[in-house]
Amino acid sequence: MQLIRTQKFRDRDVTDEAIYLSRRQIIGGAAAGLGLAGLAGPAQAAPEGLEPNAYEDIIGYNNYYEFGTSKSDPAKHAHSLTTKPWSVKIDGMVDRPGDYGLEDILAAATIEERIYRHRCVEAWSMVIPWNGFTLSSLLDRVGVQSGAKYVAFETIARPEEMPGLRFPVLNWPYREGLRLDEAMHPLTILANGIYGKDILNQNGAPLRLVVPWKYGFKGIKSIVRITLQDKEPFTSWNDANRREYGFYSNVNPQVDHPRWSQETERVIGAGLFGSRRQTDMFNGYGDEVASLYAGMDLKKQF
Ligand SMILES: Nc1nc2c(c(=O)[nH]1)N[C@H]1C(S)=C(S)[C@@H](COP(=O)(O)O)O[C@H]1N2
Ligand SMILES: [Mo]
């Protein structure tokens, strides 16, 4: 009976958080009832669509080095970040530069749900149901000038609220960047929610970037500045180690990280013993984005 009920969980067009959560509980309950054999069944069978991770995984296993470098630090410490009021400076090669209040940005935005696989460069992944809007819609609003070729992003750097800033792990503030066509791609979003709730600080409140075909570190959190420019932006991870973290950092199972393989990934929250899956080129979004890189040698320009 439990097995039959789990079949229903394969449909994906559900937007209600309560339904997600109860699905999760039912899956958990079914797996527990079936014992270990059950874990390999309903919880791990390949679903037709992406099965979001439990909310607890998404808010409890994070990288946000401004709050410490262990996976549990952000959930412990990030509450100290003040996210109200919040504004984003949009400057550089735009027609309408300025300090945009978050409320104004959100009031003009069409918030959608996007269920994306999140693949960290450290070879783990989870599936996150984001709420957010396309970066292109914001850039269209401010008017990108014709000479602009790249978009640079900056995270807030507030030492009194971010204990990790005391350590020179990265060149703070955390900075990232995209080529303009990547930034304008319809899969690229700015997220302000997860599972229909306001995004929590550990996940990058109040506004963070999500670029699903790239390694997770490109998804810069708690953004305070967006700059349109004609030069390739400085990025903190590339600066820390350019051999290990390229500017593009598209998910690519054929390009190993110098210290580990990228062929497979550990699936966070997949049963007692975890599980691994094959990593997909462009994290599974190749049909949509491969053409952006036509003619590039992705082994050299990683
Ligand atoms: N400002 C900032 N943004 C960041 C990071 C960080 O340390 N600081 N970590 C990155 C990395 S390595 C990953 S995998 C994702 C993790 O996002 P999540 O915690 O919401 O899953 O955030 C990215 N954005
Ligand atoms: Mo990451």
PDB file of N, CA and C and ligand atoms in Angstrom, residues 58 61-66 68 74 118-122 124 126 128 130 155-156 162 170 172 174-175 194 199 202-204 208 215-222 237, ligand 1:
ATOM      1  N   ILE A  58      17.927  21.718   2.749  1.00  0.00           N
ATOM      2  CA  ILE A  58      18.229  22.942   1.998  1.00  0.00           C
ATOM      3  C   ILE A  58      18.664  24.071   2.923  1.00  0.00           C
ATOM      4  N   TYR A  61      22.348  22.580   5.290  1.00  0.00           N
ATOM      5  CA  TYR A  61      23.623  22.129   4.710  1.00  0.00           C
ATOM      6  C   TYR A  61      24.017  23.166   3.679  1.00  0.00           C
ATOM      7  N   ASN A  62      24.838  24.131   4.109  1.00  0.00           N
ATOM      8  CA  ASN A  62      25.073  25.319   3.263  1.00  0.00           C
ATOM      9  C   ASN A  62      26.539  25.687   3.151  1.00  0.00           C
ATOM     10  N   ASN A  63      26.849  26.364   2.078  1.00  0.00           N
ATOM     11  CA  ASN A  63      28.120  27.065   1.951  1.00  0.00           C
ATOM     12  C   ASN A  63      27.817  28.559   1.965  1.00  0.00           C
ATOM     13  N   TYR A  64      28.347  29.237   2.961  1.00  0.00           N
ATOM     14  CA  TYR A  64      28.246  30.696   3.037  1.00  0.00           C
ATOM     15  C   TYR A  64      29.396  31.113   3.940  1.00  0.00           C
ATOM     16  N   TYR A  65      30.564  31.257   3.293  1.00  0.00           N
ATOM     17  CA  TYR A  65      31.818  31.376   4.044  1.00  0.00           C
ATOM     18  C   TYR A  65      31.896  32.623   4.906  1.00  0.00           C
ATOM     19  N   GLU A  66      31.085  33.628   4.621  1.00  0.00           N
ATOM     20  CA  GLU A  66      31.068  34.816   5.468  1.00  0.00           C
ATOM     21  C   GLU A  66      30.598  34.475   6.892  1.00  0.00           C
ATOM     22  N   GLY A  68      31.375  31.258   8.180  1.00  0.00           N
ATOM     23  CA  GLY A  68      32.158  30.095   8.589  1.00  0.00           C
ATOM     24  C   GLY A  68      32.216  29.088   7.462  1.00  0.00           C
ATOM     25  N   PRO A  74      26.475  28.310   8.519  1.00  0.00           N
ATOM     26  CA  PRO A  74      25.489  29.319   8.085  1.00  0.00           C
ATOM     27  C   PRO A  74      24.168  29.210   8.850  1.00  0.00           C
ATOM     28  N   HIS A 118      20.923  21.642  -7.856  1.00  0.00           N
ATOM     29  CA  HIS A 118      22.026  22.487  -7.417  1.00  0.00           C
ATOM     30  C   HIS A 118      23.249  21.585  -7.287  1.00  0.00           C
ATOM     31  N   ARG A 119      24.276  21.860  -8.092  1.00  0.00           N
ATOM     32  CA  ARG A 119      25.472  20.991  -8.099  1.00  0.00           C
ATOM     33  C   ARG A 119      26.656  21.800  -7.599  1.00  0.00           C
ATOM     34  N   CYS A 120      27.121  21.468  -6.411  1.00  0.00           N
ATOM     35  CA  CYS A 120      28.292  22.164  -5.864  1.00  0.00           C
ATOM     36  C   CYS A 120      29.554  21.609  -6.500  1.00  0.00           C
ATOM     37  N   VAL A 121      30.552  22.479  -6.654  1.00  0.00           N
ATOM     38  CA  VAL A 121      31.846  22.071  -7.208  1.00  0.00           C
ATOM     39  C   VAL A 121      32.499  21.002  -6.328  1.00  0.00           C
ATOM     40  N   GLU A 122      32.058  20.895  -5.067  1.00  0.00           N
ATOM     41  CA  GLU A 122      32.593  19.878  -4.157  1.00  0.00           C
ATOM     42  C   GLU A 122      32.007  18.491  -4.416  1.00  0.00           C
ATOM     43  N   TRP A 124      28.685  17.418  -4.613  1.00  0.00           N
ATOM     44  CA  TRP A 124      27.420  17.008  -4.007  1.00  0.00           C
ATOM     45  C   TRP A 124      26.305  17.800  -4.672  1.00  0.00           C
ATOM     46  N   MET A 126      21.791  18.768  -4.570  1.00  0.00           N
ATOM     47  CA  MET A 126      20.437  18.632  -4.043  1.00  0.00           C
ATOM     48  C   MET A 126      19.501  19.363  -4.992  1.00  0.00           C
ATOM     49  N   ILE A 128      16.398  22.028  -5.380  1.00  0.00           N
ATOM     50  CA  ILE A 128      15.846  23.139  -4.602  1.00  0.00           C
ATOM     51  C   ILE A 128      14.701  23.804  -5.371  1.00  0.00           C
ATOM     52  N   TRP A 130      13.130  26.879  -5.948  1.00  0.00           N
ATOM     53  CA  TRP A 130      13.325  28.311  -5.719  1.00  0.00           C
ATOM     54  C   TRP A 130      12.073  29.092  -6.066  1.00  0.00           C
ATOM     55  N   THR A 155      28.434  40.490  -2.924  1.00  0.00           N
ATOM     56  CA  THR A 155      27.707  40.187  -1.683  1.00  0.00           C
ATOM     57  C   THR A 155      27.991  41.281  -0.664  1.00  0.00           C
ATOM     58  N   ILE A 156      27.066  41.482   0.239  1.00  0.00           N
ATOM     59  CA  ILE A 156      27.309  42.424   1.335  1.00  0.00           C
ATOM     60  C   ILE A 156      28.531  41.943   2.143  1.00  0.00           C
ATOM     61  N   MET A 162      29.042  39.357  10.206  1.00  0.00           N
ATOM     62  CA  MET A 162      29.509  38.181   9.453  1.00  0.00           C
ATOM     63  C   MET A 162      30.867  37.730  10.007  1.00  0.00           C
ATOM     64  N   LEU A 170      38.760  34.087   1.455  1.00  0.00           N
ATOM     65  CA  LEU A 170      38.535  34.626   0.114  1.00  0.00           C
ATOM     66  C   LEU A 170      38.815  36.122   0.176  1.00  0.00           C
ATOM     67  N   TRP A 172      37.340  39.231   0.167  1.00  0.00           N
ATOM     68  CA  TRP A 172      35.996  39.787   0.381  1.00  0.00           C
ATOM     69  C   TRP A 172      35.898  41.196  -0.202  1.00  0.00           C
ATOM     70  N   TYR A 174      32.627  38.811  -1.286  1.00  0.00           N
ATOM     71  CA  TYR A 174      32.441  37.722  -2.241  1.00  0.00           C
ATOM     72  C   TYR A 174      31.941  38.338  -3.550  1.00  0.00           C
ATOM     73  N   ARG A 175      32.639  38.026  -4.622  1.00  0.00           N
ATOM     74  CA  ARG A 175      32.252  38.585  -5.927  1.00  0.00           C
ATOM     75  C   ARG A 175      32.126  37.489  -6.967  1.00  0.00           C
ATOM     76  N   ILE A 194      12.244  30.060  -1.115  1.00  0.00           N
ATOM     77  CA  ILE A 194      12.416  28.617  -1.282  1.00  0.00           C
ATOM     78  C   ILE A 194      11.167  27.965  -0.695  1.00  0.00           C
ATOM     79  N   ILE A 199      13.304  33.496   1.508  1.00  0.00           N
ATOM     80  CA  ILE A 199      14.580  32.786   1.583  1.00  0.00           C
ATOM     81  C   ILE A 199      15.260  33.117   2.922  1.00  0.00           C
ATOM     82  N   GLN A 202      20.807  31.888   5.560  1.00  0.00           N
ATOM     83  CA  GLN A 202      21.841  30.921   5.186  1.00  0.00           C
ATOM     84  C   GLN A 202      21.798  30.582   3.695  1.00  0.00           C
ATOM     85  N   ASN A 203      20.658  30.782   3.060  1.00  0.00           N
ATOM     86  CA  ASN A 203      20.537  30.526   1.622  1.00  0.00           C
ATOM     87  C   ASN A 203      20.748  31.783   0.780  1.00  0.00           C
ATOM     88  N   GLY A 204      21.038  32.911   1.441  1.00  0.00           N
ATOM     89  CA  GLY A 204      21.404  34.094   0.662  1.00  0.00           C
ATOM     90  C   GLY A 204      20.384  35.212   0.670  1.00  0.00           C
ATOM     91  N   ARG A 208      19.480  36.312  -4.038  1.00  0.00           N
ATOM     92  CA  ARG A 208      20.704  35.640  -4.490  1.00  0.00           C
ATOM     93  C   ARG A 208      20.530  35.142  -5.910  1.00  0.00           C
ATOM     94  N   TYR A 215      28.448  25.501 -11.506  1.00  0.00           N
ATOM     95  CA  TYR A 215      28.696  25.079 -10.135  1.00  0.00           C
ATOM     96  C   TYR A 215      28.122  26.098  -9.164  1.00  0.00           C
ATOM     97  N   GLY A 216      27.727  25.582  -7.996  1.00  0.00           N
ATOM     98  CA  GLY A 216      26.975  26.379  -7.025  1.00  0.00           C
ATOM     99  C   GLY A 216      27.636  27.673  -6.603  1.00  0.00           C
ATOM    100  N   PHE A 217      28.973  27.723  -6.620  1.00  0.00           N
ATOM    101  CA  PHE A 217      29.616  28.944  -6.116  1.00  0.00           C
ATOM    102  C   PHE A 217      29.355  30.149  -7.001  1.00  0.00           C
ATOM    103  N   LYS A 218      28.910  29.928  -8.254  1.00  0.00           N
ATOM    104  CA  LYS A 218      28.541  31.069  -9.092  1.00  0.00           C
ATOM    105  C   LYS A 218      27.263  31.742  -8.559  1.00  0.00           C
ATOM    106  N   GLY A 219      26.490  31.019  -7.767  1.00  0.00           N
ATOM    107  CA  GLY A 219      25.214  31.534  -7.248  1.00  0.00           C
ATOM    108  C   GLY A 219      25.431  32.402  -6.027  1.00  0.00           C
ATOM    109  N   ILE A 220      25.888  33.594  -6.257  1.00  0.00           N
ATOM    110  CA  ILE A 220      26.296  34.515  -5.184  1.00  0.00           C
ATOM    111  C   ILE A 220      25.093  34.940  -4.331  1.00  0.00           C
ATOM    112  N   LYS A 221      25.341  35.004  -3.024  1.00  0.00           N
ATOM    113  CA  LYS A 221      24.261  35.262  -2.062  1.00  0.00           C
ATOM    114  C   LYS A 221      24.203  36.731  -1.641  1.00  0.00           C
ATOM    115  N   SER A 222      23.071  37.102  -1.071  1.00  0.00           N
ATOM    116  CA  SER A 222      22.886  38.420  -0.421  1.00  0.00           C
ATOM    117  C   SER A 222      23.530  39.546  -1.227  1.00  0.00           C
ATOM    118  N   TRP A 237      36.484  33.307  -6.207  1.00  0.00           N
ATOM    119  CA  TRP A 237      37.018  31.941  -6.262  1.00  0.00           C
ATOM    120  C   TRP A 237      38.097  31.808  -7.326  1.00  0.00           C
TER     121      TRP A 237
HETATM  122  N1  LIG B   1      28.375  35.269  -0.654  1.00  0.00           N
HETATM  123  C1  LIG B   1      28.511  33.951  -0.828  1.00  0.00           C
HETATM  124  N2  LIG B   1      27.789  33.325  -1.790  1.00  0.00           N
HETATM  125  C2  LIG B   1      27.908  31.981  -1.960  1.00  0.00           C
HETATM  126  C3  LIG B   1      28.805  31.222  -1.166  1.00  0.00           C
HETATM  127  C4  LIG B   1      29.548  31.909  -0.166  1.00  0.00           C
HETATM  128  O1  LIG B   1      30.357  31.317   0.582  1.00  0.00           O
HETATM  129  N3  LIG B   1      29.358  33.265  -0.018  1.00  0.00           N
HETATM  130  N4  LIG B   1      28.931  29.862  -1.398  1.00  0.00           N
HETATM  131  C5  LIG B   1      28.577  29.376  -2.736  1.00  0.00           C
HETATM  132  C6  LIG B   1      28.558  27.927  -2.834  1.00  0.00           C
HETATM  133  S1  LIG B   1      30.068  27.128  -2.890  1.00  0.00           S
HETATM  134  C7  LIG B   1      27.410  27.212  -2.973  1.00  0.00           C
HETATM  135  S2  LIG B   1      27.422  25.547  -3.246  1.00  0.00           S
HETATM  136  C8  LIG B   1      26.097  27.879  -2.843  1.00  0.00           C
HETATM  137  C9  LIG B   1      25.282  27.208  -1.756  1.00  0.00           C
HETATM  138  O2  LIG B   1      23.976  27.714  -1.730  1.00  0.00           O
HETATM  139  P1  LIG B   1      22.939  27.121  -0.680  1.00  0.00           P
HETATM  140  O3  LIG B   1      23.593  27.157   0.678  1.00  0.00           O
HETATM  141  O4  LIG B   1      21.740  28.008  -0.753  1.00  0.00           O
HETATM  142  O5  LIG B   1      22.634  25.712  -1.094  1.00  0.00           O
HETATM  143  O6  LIG B   1      26.208  29.267  -2.522  1.00  0.00           O
HETATM  144  C10 LIG B   1      27.237  29.946  -3.199  1.00  0.00           C
HETATM  145  N5  LIG B   1      27.149  31.366  -2.934  1.00  0.00           N
END
